[in-house]
Amino acid sequence: MIIRTPSRVHVTLIDLNGEIGRIDGGVGFALEEPYVKIRAEKADEVVVVGESFNRERFEHVAKIFKEKFGKGMKIEVLSDYKPHVGLGSGTQISLAVGKAYSELYGLNLSTREIARITKRGGTSGIGVAAFEFGGFIVDGGHSKKVKKSFLPSAFSDAPPAPLISRLDFPDWDVCLIIPERKGFFGKREVDLFEKNTPVKIEEVRELCHIILMKLLPAVVERDLEEFSSAISRIQEIGFKRAEVNQYGEEFKKLMKKLQELGACGMSSTGPTLYLVSEEINIEEVKEIVNGYDVEIILTKGRNRGAEVEV
């Protein structure tokens, strides 16, 4: 059995104030590359082979299922990508391994059930929805009856957030600029949430206005100018501003330069920057990032979820 997942850009969390009774919420879109691809088969124990940036995570997730259901599995990693750079590798690995296990042993687990078992999607539902459906996604966050505090997904036991909008992403080019550094995870990510929440309600309201009346219509109408304007403003308000500020003024200057070529923002807690345009000249991007230690990936949005080949 072979499973191939998307990756995802996480544009922003929506409500880290909670005044009206819900928190979190997210906006993002699935990508063709990079991706996680595995070959899986039944085994008595957990075995992981193949070159991987995330061997320990593959083993950890497979052991969760072995402990719960009593059987092992062999995983051959055919492709994966760097962890903690803002592209959601942890969720995609967890769902890929869980889906493979479910298919191998006839468990018929849904994507959301796999996410609950592996504790993914407790803050943002974008990665789970990207795996399931692809496209441009908005999730509705969590009721404060279910989740009472502002925490990153890795430290939350809340279920994956409900999907409230899913649109096809336009046939625009997407360029990922991935610095050779790690983003915020673990205790550093918890500290980021604790120091910068709750967000002012006025900023949450502005962000919701931008998403509903600017960003989503721009995706439907394929209006890159409006899309770019919305993405640029999102970097400057709410929790996203706090995420971007962690990387300093030089980082923000680089983002501003890239915004001259199209829509540019930072994915999740970073440090990956994404650039979206009708057609991206990779040489122009290289000229702007010259002198920075970065990896560049040219890709597209992905309007379908993970692929399962039995």
CSV table of C-alpha atoms in Angstrom, one decimal:
chain,number,residue,atom,x,y,z
A,1,MET,CA,0.0,0.0,0.0
A,2,ILE,CA,1.2,3.5,-0.9
A,3,ILE,CA,0.0,6.8,0.5
A,4,ARG,CA,0.9,10.3,-0.7
A,5,THR,CA,-0.1,13.4,1.2
A,6,PRO,CA,-0.2,17.1,0.4
A,7,SER,CA,1.7,19.6,2.5
A,8,ARG,CA,0.0,22.9,3.5
A,9,VAL,CA,0.5,26.6,4.0
A,10,HIS,CA,-1.2,27.9,7.2
A,11,VAL,CA,-2.1,31.5,6.5
A,12,THR,CA,-3.4,32.4,9.9
A,13,LEU,CA,-5.2,31.5,13.1
A,14,ILE,CA,-8.4,33.6,13.3
A,15,ASP,CA,-9.6,34.1,16.9
A,16,LEU,CA,-7.2,34.0,19.8
A,17,ASN,CA,-9.5,36.2,21.9
A,18,GLY,CA,-12.5,34.0,22.5
A,19,GLU,CA,-15.0,36.7,23.5
A,20,ILE,CA,-17.9,35.2,21.7
A,21,GLY,CA,-17.3,31.7,22.8
A,22,ARG,CA,-15.0,30.1,20.2
A,23,ILE,CA,-11.3,30.1,19.8
A,24,ASP,CA,-8.7,29.2,17.2
A,25,GLY,CA,-10.1,28.9,13.6
A,26,GLY,CA,-7.7,28.7,10.7
A,27,VAL,CA,-7.1,29.6,7.1
A,28,GLY,CA,-4.8,27.7,4.7
A,29,PHE,CA,-4.3,25.8,1.5
A,30,ALA,CA,-2.9,22.5,0.4
A,31,LEU,CA,0.2,22.1,-1.7
A,32,GLU,CA,1.4,19.6,-4.3
A,33,GLU,CA,5.0,19.7,-3.0
A,34,PRO,CA,6.7,18.9,-0.7
A,35,TYR,CA,4.8,15.8,0.3
A,36,VAL,CA,4.9,12.7,2.4
A,37,LYS,CA,4.9,9.3,0.6
A,38,ILE,CA,5.1,6.0,2.3
A,39,ARG,CA,4.8,2.3,1.4
A,40,ALA,CA,3.3,0.3,4.2
A,41,GLU,CA,2.7,-3.4,4.9
A,42,LYS,CA,1.7,-5.6,7.8
A,43,ALA,CA,4.3,-6.6,10.3
A,44,ASP,CA,4.6,-8.0,13.9
A,45,GLU,CA,6.6,-5.1,15.1
A,46,VAL,CA,7.1,-1.4,14.0
A,47,VAL,CA,9.8,-1.1,11.4
A,48,VAL,CA,10.7,2.1,9.5
A,49,VAL,CA,13.1,2.1,6.6
A,50,GLY,CA,14.2,4.6,4.0
A,51,GLU,CA,15.9,8.0,4.3
A,52,SER,CA,13.8,10.4,6.3
A,53,PHE,CA,13.9,13.8,8.1
A,54,ASN,CA,11.3,12.4,10.6
A,55,ARG,CA,12.2,8.7,11.4
A,56,GLU,CA,11.3,9.1,15.1
A,57,ARG,CA,7.9,10.6,14.3
A,58,PHE,CA,7.1,7.7,11.9
A,59,GLU,CA,8.1,5.2,14.6
A,60,HIS,CA,6.2,7.1,17.3
A,61,VAL,CA,2.9,7.2,15.4
A,62,ALA,CA,3.1,3.6,14.3
A,63,LYS,CA,3.7,2.6,18.0
A,64,ILE,CA,0.6,4.5,19.0
A,65,PHE,CA,-1.5,2.2,16.7
A,66,LYS,CA,0.4,-0.9,17.8
A,67,GLU,CA,-0.3,-0.2,21.4
A,68,LYS,CA,-4.0,0.6,20.7
A,69,PHE,CA,-4.7,-2.3,18.3
A,70,GLY,CA,-2.0,-4.8,19.0
A,71,LYS,CA,-0.3,-5.2,15.6
A,72,GLY,CA,2.8,-3.7,14.0
A,73,MET,CA,3.6,-2.3,10.5
A,74,LYS,CA,6.5,-1.8,8.3
A,75,ILE,CA,6.9,1.7,6.8
A,76,GLU,CA,9.2,2.5,3.9
A,77,VAL,CA,9.6,6.3,3.6
A,78,LEU,CA,9.6,7.2,-0.1
A,79,SER,CA,9.5,11.0,0.5
A,80,ASP,CA,9.1,13.4,3.3
A,81,TYR,CA,10.2,16.9,4.3
A,82,LYS,CA,11.7,18.9,7.1
A,83,PRO,CA,9.9,19.2,10.4
A,84,HIS,CA,9.2,22.5,12.2
A,85,VAL,CA,9.4,24.8,9.2
A,86,GLY,CA,5.7,25.7,9.1
A,87,LEU,CA,4.5,23.2,6.4
A,88,GLY,CA,2.6,20.7,8.6
A,89,SER,CA,4.8,17.6,8.3
A,90,GLY,CA,3.8,16.3,11.7
A,91,THR,CA,0.1,16.1,10.8
A,92,GLN,CA,0.7,14.7,7.4
A,93,ILE,CA,2.9,11.9,8.8
A,94,SER,CA,0.5,11.1,11.5
A,95,LEU,CA,-2.5,10.9,9.1
A,96,ALA,CA,-0.5,8.9,6.5
A,97,VAL,CA,0.6,6.3,9.0
A,98,GLY,CA,-2.8,6.1,10.6
A,99,LYS,CA,-4.6,5.8,7.2
A,100,ALA,CA,-2.2,3.1,6.1
A,101,TYR,CA,-2.7,1.2,9.4
A,102,SER,CA,-6.4,1.4,9.1
A,103,GLU,CA,-6.4,0.2,5.5
A,104,LEU,CA,-4.0,-2.7,6.2
A,105,TYR,CA,-6.1,-4.0,9.1
A,106,GLY,CA,-9.6,-3.1,7.9
A,107,LEU,CA,-10.3,-0.7,10.8
A,108,ASN,CA,-12.3,1.8,8.6
A,109,LEU,CA,-11.1,4.7,10.7
A,110,SER,CA,-12.1,8.2,9.4
A,111,THR,CA,-9.5,10.9,9.0
A,112,ARG,CA,-10.9,12.7,12.0
A,113,GLU,CA,-10.7,9.6,14.1
A,114,ILE,CA,-7.1,9.1,13.1
A,115,ALA,CA,-6.4,12.7,14.0
A,116,ARG,CA,-7.9,12.2,17.4
A,117,ILE,CA,-5.9,9.1,18.1
A,118,THR,CA,-2.6,10.8,17.1
A,119,LYS,CA,-3.6,14.2,18.8
A,120,ARG,CA,-3.5,16.3,15.6
A,121,GLY,CA,-5.8,19.2,14.8
A,122,GLY,CA,-6.3,20.4,18.3
A,123,THR,CA,-5.7,24.0,17.4
A,124,SER,CA,-6.0,24.3,13.6
A,125,GLY,CA,-7.9,22.0,11.4
A,126,ILE,CA,-6.1,23.0,8.2
A,127,GLY,CA,-3.7,20.1,8.0
A,128,VAL,CA,-6.5,17.5,8.7
A,129,ALA,CA,-8.7,19.1,6.0
A,130,ALA,CA,-5.8,19.4,3.6
A,131,PHE,CA,-5.2,15.6,3.9
A,132,GLU,CA,-8.8,14.9,3.5
A,133,PHE,CA,-9.9,17.3,0.7
A,134,GLY,CA,-7.1,19.6,-0.4
A,135,GLY,CA,-8.0,23.1,-1.6
A,136,PHE,CA,-8.3,26.5,0.1
A,137,ILE,CA,-9.7,25.9,3.6
A,138,VAL,CA,-11.2,27.7,6.5
A,139,ASP,CA,-12.0,25.9,9.7
A,140,GLY,CA,-14.4,27.1,12.5
A,141,GLY,CA,-12.1,26.6,15.6
A,142,HIS,CA,-13.3,25.2,18.9
A,143,SER,CA,-16.1,26.0,21.3
A,144,LYS,CA,-14.7,27.1,24.7
A,145,LYS,CA,-17.0,24.4,26.1
A,146,VAL,CA,-14.5,22.0,24.5
A,147,LYS,CA,-11.2,23.9,24.6
A,148,LYS,CA,-10.7,26.5,27.3
A,149,SER,CA,-7.2,27.8,26.7
A,150,PHE,CA,-5.0,29.0,23.9
A,151,LEU,CA,-2.6,26.2,23.1
A,152,PRO,CA,-0.8,24.8,20.0
A,153,SER,CA,-2.1,21.6,18.5
A,154,ALA,CA,0.6,19.4,20.0
A,155,PHE,CA,-0.5,20.4,23.5
A,156,SER,CA,-4.3,20.3,23.0
A,157,ASP,CA,-6.6,17.4,23.4
A,158,ALA,CA,-9.4,19.1,21.4
A,159,PRO,CA,-10.8,17.4,18.3
A,160,PRO,CA,-10.0,18.7,14.9
A,161,ALA,CA,-12.0,21.9,14.1
A,162,PRO,CA,-15.0,21.7,11.8
A,163,LEU,CA,-14.5,22.6,8.1
A,164,ILE,CA,-16.6,25.7,7.2
A,165,SER,CA,-15.3,26.5,3.8
A,166,ARG,CA,-13.4,24.6,1.1
A,167,LEU,CA,-12.7,26.2,-2.3
A,168,ASP,CA,-10.5,25.2,-5.2
A,169,PHE,CA,-7.2,27.1,-5.1
A,170,PRO,CA,-6.5,29.0,-8.4
A,171,ASP,CA,-3.9,27.7,-10.8
A,172,TRP,CA,-1.3,30.2,-9.5
A,173,ASP,CA,2.3,29.4,-8.9
A,174,VAL,CA,3.4,29.0,-5.3
A,175,CYS,CA,7.0,29.5,-4.3
A,176,LEU,CA,8.2,28.3,-0.8
A,177,ILE,CA,11.3,30.0,0.7
A,178,ILE,CA,12.5,27.8,3.5
A,179,PRO,CA,15.2,29.3,5.8
A,180,GLU,CA,17.8,26.9,7.2
A,181,ARG,CA,16.5,27.2,10.7
A,182,LYS,CA,13.7,25.7,12.8
A,183,GLY,CA,10.5,27.4,13.6
A,184,PHE,CA,8.8,27.5,17.0
A,185,PHE,CA,7.7,24.2,18.5
A,186,GLY,CA,7.6,22.5,21.9
A,187,LYS,CA,8.0,24.9,24.9
A,188,ARG,CA,8.9,27.8,22.6
A,189,GLU,CA,5.6,27.5,20.8
A,190,VAL,CA,3.7,27.3,24.1
A,191,ASP,CA,5.5,30.4,25.3
A,192,LEU,CA,4.6,32.2,22.1
A,193,PHE,CA,0.9,31.5,22.7
A,194,GLU,CA,1.1,32.4,26.4
A,195,LYS,CA,2.8,35.7,25.8
A,196,ASN,CA,0.6,36.9,22.9
A,197,THR,CA,-2.9,35.8,23.9
A,198,PRO,CA,-5.6,36.9,24.2
A,199,VAL,CA,-5.4,39.0,21.0
A,200,LYS,CA,-7.3,42.3,21.0
A,201,ILE,CA,-10.9,41.8,19.9
A,202,GLU,CA,-10.7,44.7,17.4
A,203,GLU,CA,-7.9,42.9,15.6
A,204,VAL,CA,-9.9,39.6,15.5
A,205,ARG,CA,-12.8,41.5,14.0
A,206,GLU,CA,-10.6,43.1,11.4
A,207,LEU,CA,-9.1,39.8,10.5
A,208,CYS,CA,-12.5,38.1,10.2
A,209,HIS,CA,-13.6,41.0,7.9
A,210,ILE,CA,-10.6,40.5,5.7
A,211,ILE,CA,-11.1,36.8,5.4
A,212,LEU,CA,-14.8,36.9,4.7
A,213,MET,CA,-15.0,39.9,2.4
A,214,LYS,CA,-11.5,40.1,0.8
A,215,LEU,CA,-9.6,36.8,0.9
A,216,LEU,CA,-12.3,34.3,0.2
A,217,PRO,CA,-13.9,36.3,-2.7
A,218,ALA,CA,-10.4,36.8,-4.2
A,219,VAL,CA,-9.9,33.0,-4.3
A,220,VAL,CA,-13.3,32.5,-5.9
A,221,GLU,CA,-12.8,35.3,-8.4
A,222,ARG,CA,-9.1,34.5,-9.1
A,223,ASP,CA,-8.3,38.1,-8.2
A,224,LEU,CA,-4.5,38.0,-7.3
A,225,GLU,CA,-4.4,41.7,-6.5
A,226,GLU,CA,-7.0,41.4,-3.8
A,227,PHE,CA,-5.5,38.1,-2.6
A,228,SER,CA,-2.1,39.8,-2.2
A,229,SER,CA,-3.6,42.8,-0.4
A,230,ALA,CA,-5.3,40.5,2.1
A,231,ILE,CA,-2.3,38.3,2.7
A,232,SER,CA,-0.1,41.4,3.3
A,233,ARG,CA,-2.5,42.9,5.9
A,234,ILE,CA,-2.8,39.6,7.6
A,235,GLN,CA,0.9,39.6,8.4
A,236,GLU,CA,0.5,42.8,10.4
A,237,ILE,CA,-2.4,42.0,12.7
A,238,GLY,CA,-3.5,39.6,15.4
A,239,PHE,CA,-1.5,36.5,16.4
A,240,LYS,CA,0.2,36.4,12.9
A,241,ARG,CA,2.0,39.6,13.7
A,242,ALA,CA,3.4,38.0,16.9
A,243,GLU,CA,4.5,35.0,14.9
A,244,VAL,CA,6.3,37.1,12.3
A,245,ASN,CA,7.9,39.4,14.9
A,246,GLN,CA,9.8,36.4,16.5
A,247,TYR,CA,12.2,36.4,13.5
A,248,GLY,CA,13.3,40.0,13.6
A,249,GLU,CA,13.5,43.0,11.3
A,250,GLU,CA,15.7,41.4,8.7
A,251,PHE,CA,13.1,38.7,8.2
A,252,LYS,CA,10.4,41.2,7.7
A,253,LYS,CA,12.5,43.2,5.2
A,254,LEU,CA,12.9,40.0,3.2
A,255,MET,CA,9.1,39.4,3.2
A,256,LYS,CA,8.5,43.0,2.1
A,257,LYS,CA,10.8,42.5,-0.9
A,258,LEU,CA,9.1,39.3,-1.9
A,259,GLN,CA,5.7,41.1,-1.7
A,260,GLU,CA,6.8,43.1,-4.7
A,261,LEU,CA,6.4,39.9,-6.7
A,262,GLY,CA,3.0,38.8,-5.5
A,263,ALA,CA,1.2,37.6,-2.3
A,264,CYS,CA,3.7,36.8,0.4
A,265,GLY,CA,3.3,35.7,3.9
A,266,MET,CA,4.7,33.4,6.6
A,267,SER,CA,3.2,29.9,7.0
A,268,SER,CA,2.2,28.9,10.5
A,269,THR,CA,4.8,29.8,13.1
A,270,GLY,CA,7.4,29.9,10.4
A,271,PRO,CA,10.0,30.3,9.2
A,272,THR,CA,8.8,29.3,5.7
A,273,LEU,CA,7.7,32.2,3.5
A,274,TYR,CA,5.2,31.5,0.7
A,275,LEU,CA,4.9,33.6,-2.5
A,276,VAL,CA,1.9,33.3,-4.7
A,277,SER,CA,1.6,34.8,-8.2
A,278,GLU,CA,0.2,34.1,-11.7
A,279,GLU,CA,3.6,33.0,-12.9
A,280,ILE,CA,6.8,33.1,-10.8
A,281,ASN,CA,10.2,33.8,-12.3
A,282,ILE,CA,12.4,31.8,-10.0
A,283,GLU,CA,15.5,33.8,-11.0
A,284,GLU,CA,13.8,36.9,-9.6
A,285,VAL,CA,13.2,35.1,-6.3
A,286,LYS,CA,16.8,33.9,-6.2
A,287,GLU,CA,18.0,37.5,-6.7
A,288,ILE,CA,15.9,38.7,-3.8
A,289,VAL,CA,17.0,35.9,-1.4
A,290,ASN,CA,20.7,36.1,-2.5
A,291,GLY,CA,22.8,36.1,0.7
A,292,TYR,CA,20.1,34.2,2.7
A,293,ASP,CA,20.6,30.5,3.5
A,294,VAL,CA,17.3,29.2,2.1
A,295,GLU,CA,15.8,26.3,0.1
A,296,ILE,CA,13.4,27.3,-2.7
A,297,ILE,CA,10.6,25.0,-3.9
A,298,LEU,CA,8.3,26.0,-6.8
A,299,THR,CA,4.9,24.3,-6.6
A,300,LYS,CA,1.2,24.7,-7.0
A,301,GLY,CA,-1.9,24.5,-4.8
A,302,ARG,CA,-3.4,21.0,-4.6
A,303,ASN,CA,-7.2,20.6,-4.9
A,304,ARG,CA,-7.4,17.0,-3.8
A,305,GLY,CA,-6.5,15.2,-0.6
A,306,ALA,CA,-4.2,12.3,0.0
A,307,GLU,CA,-3.9,9.5,-2.5
A,308,VAL,CA,-4.2,5.9,-1.4
A,309,GLU,CA,-2.9,3.1,-3.7
A,310,VAL,CA,-3.7,-0.4,-2.6
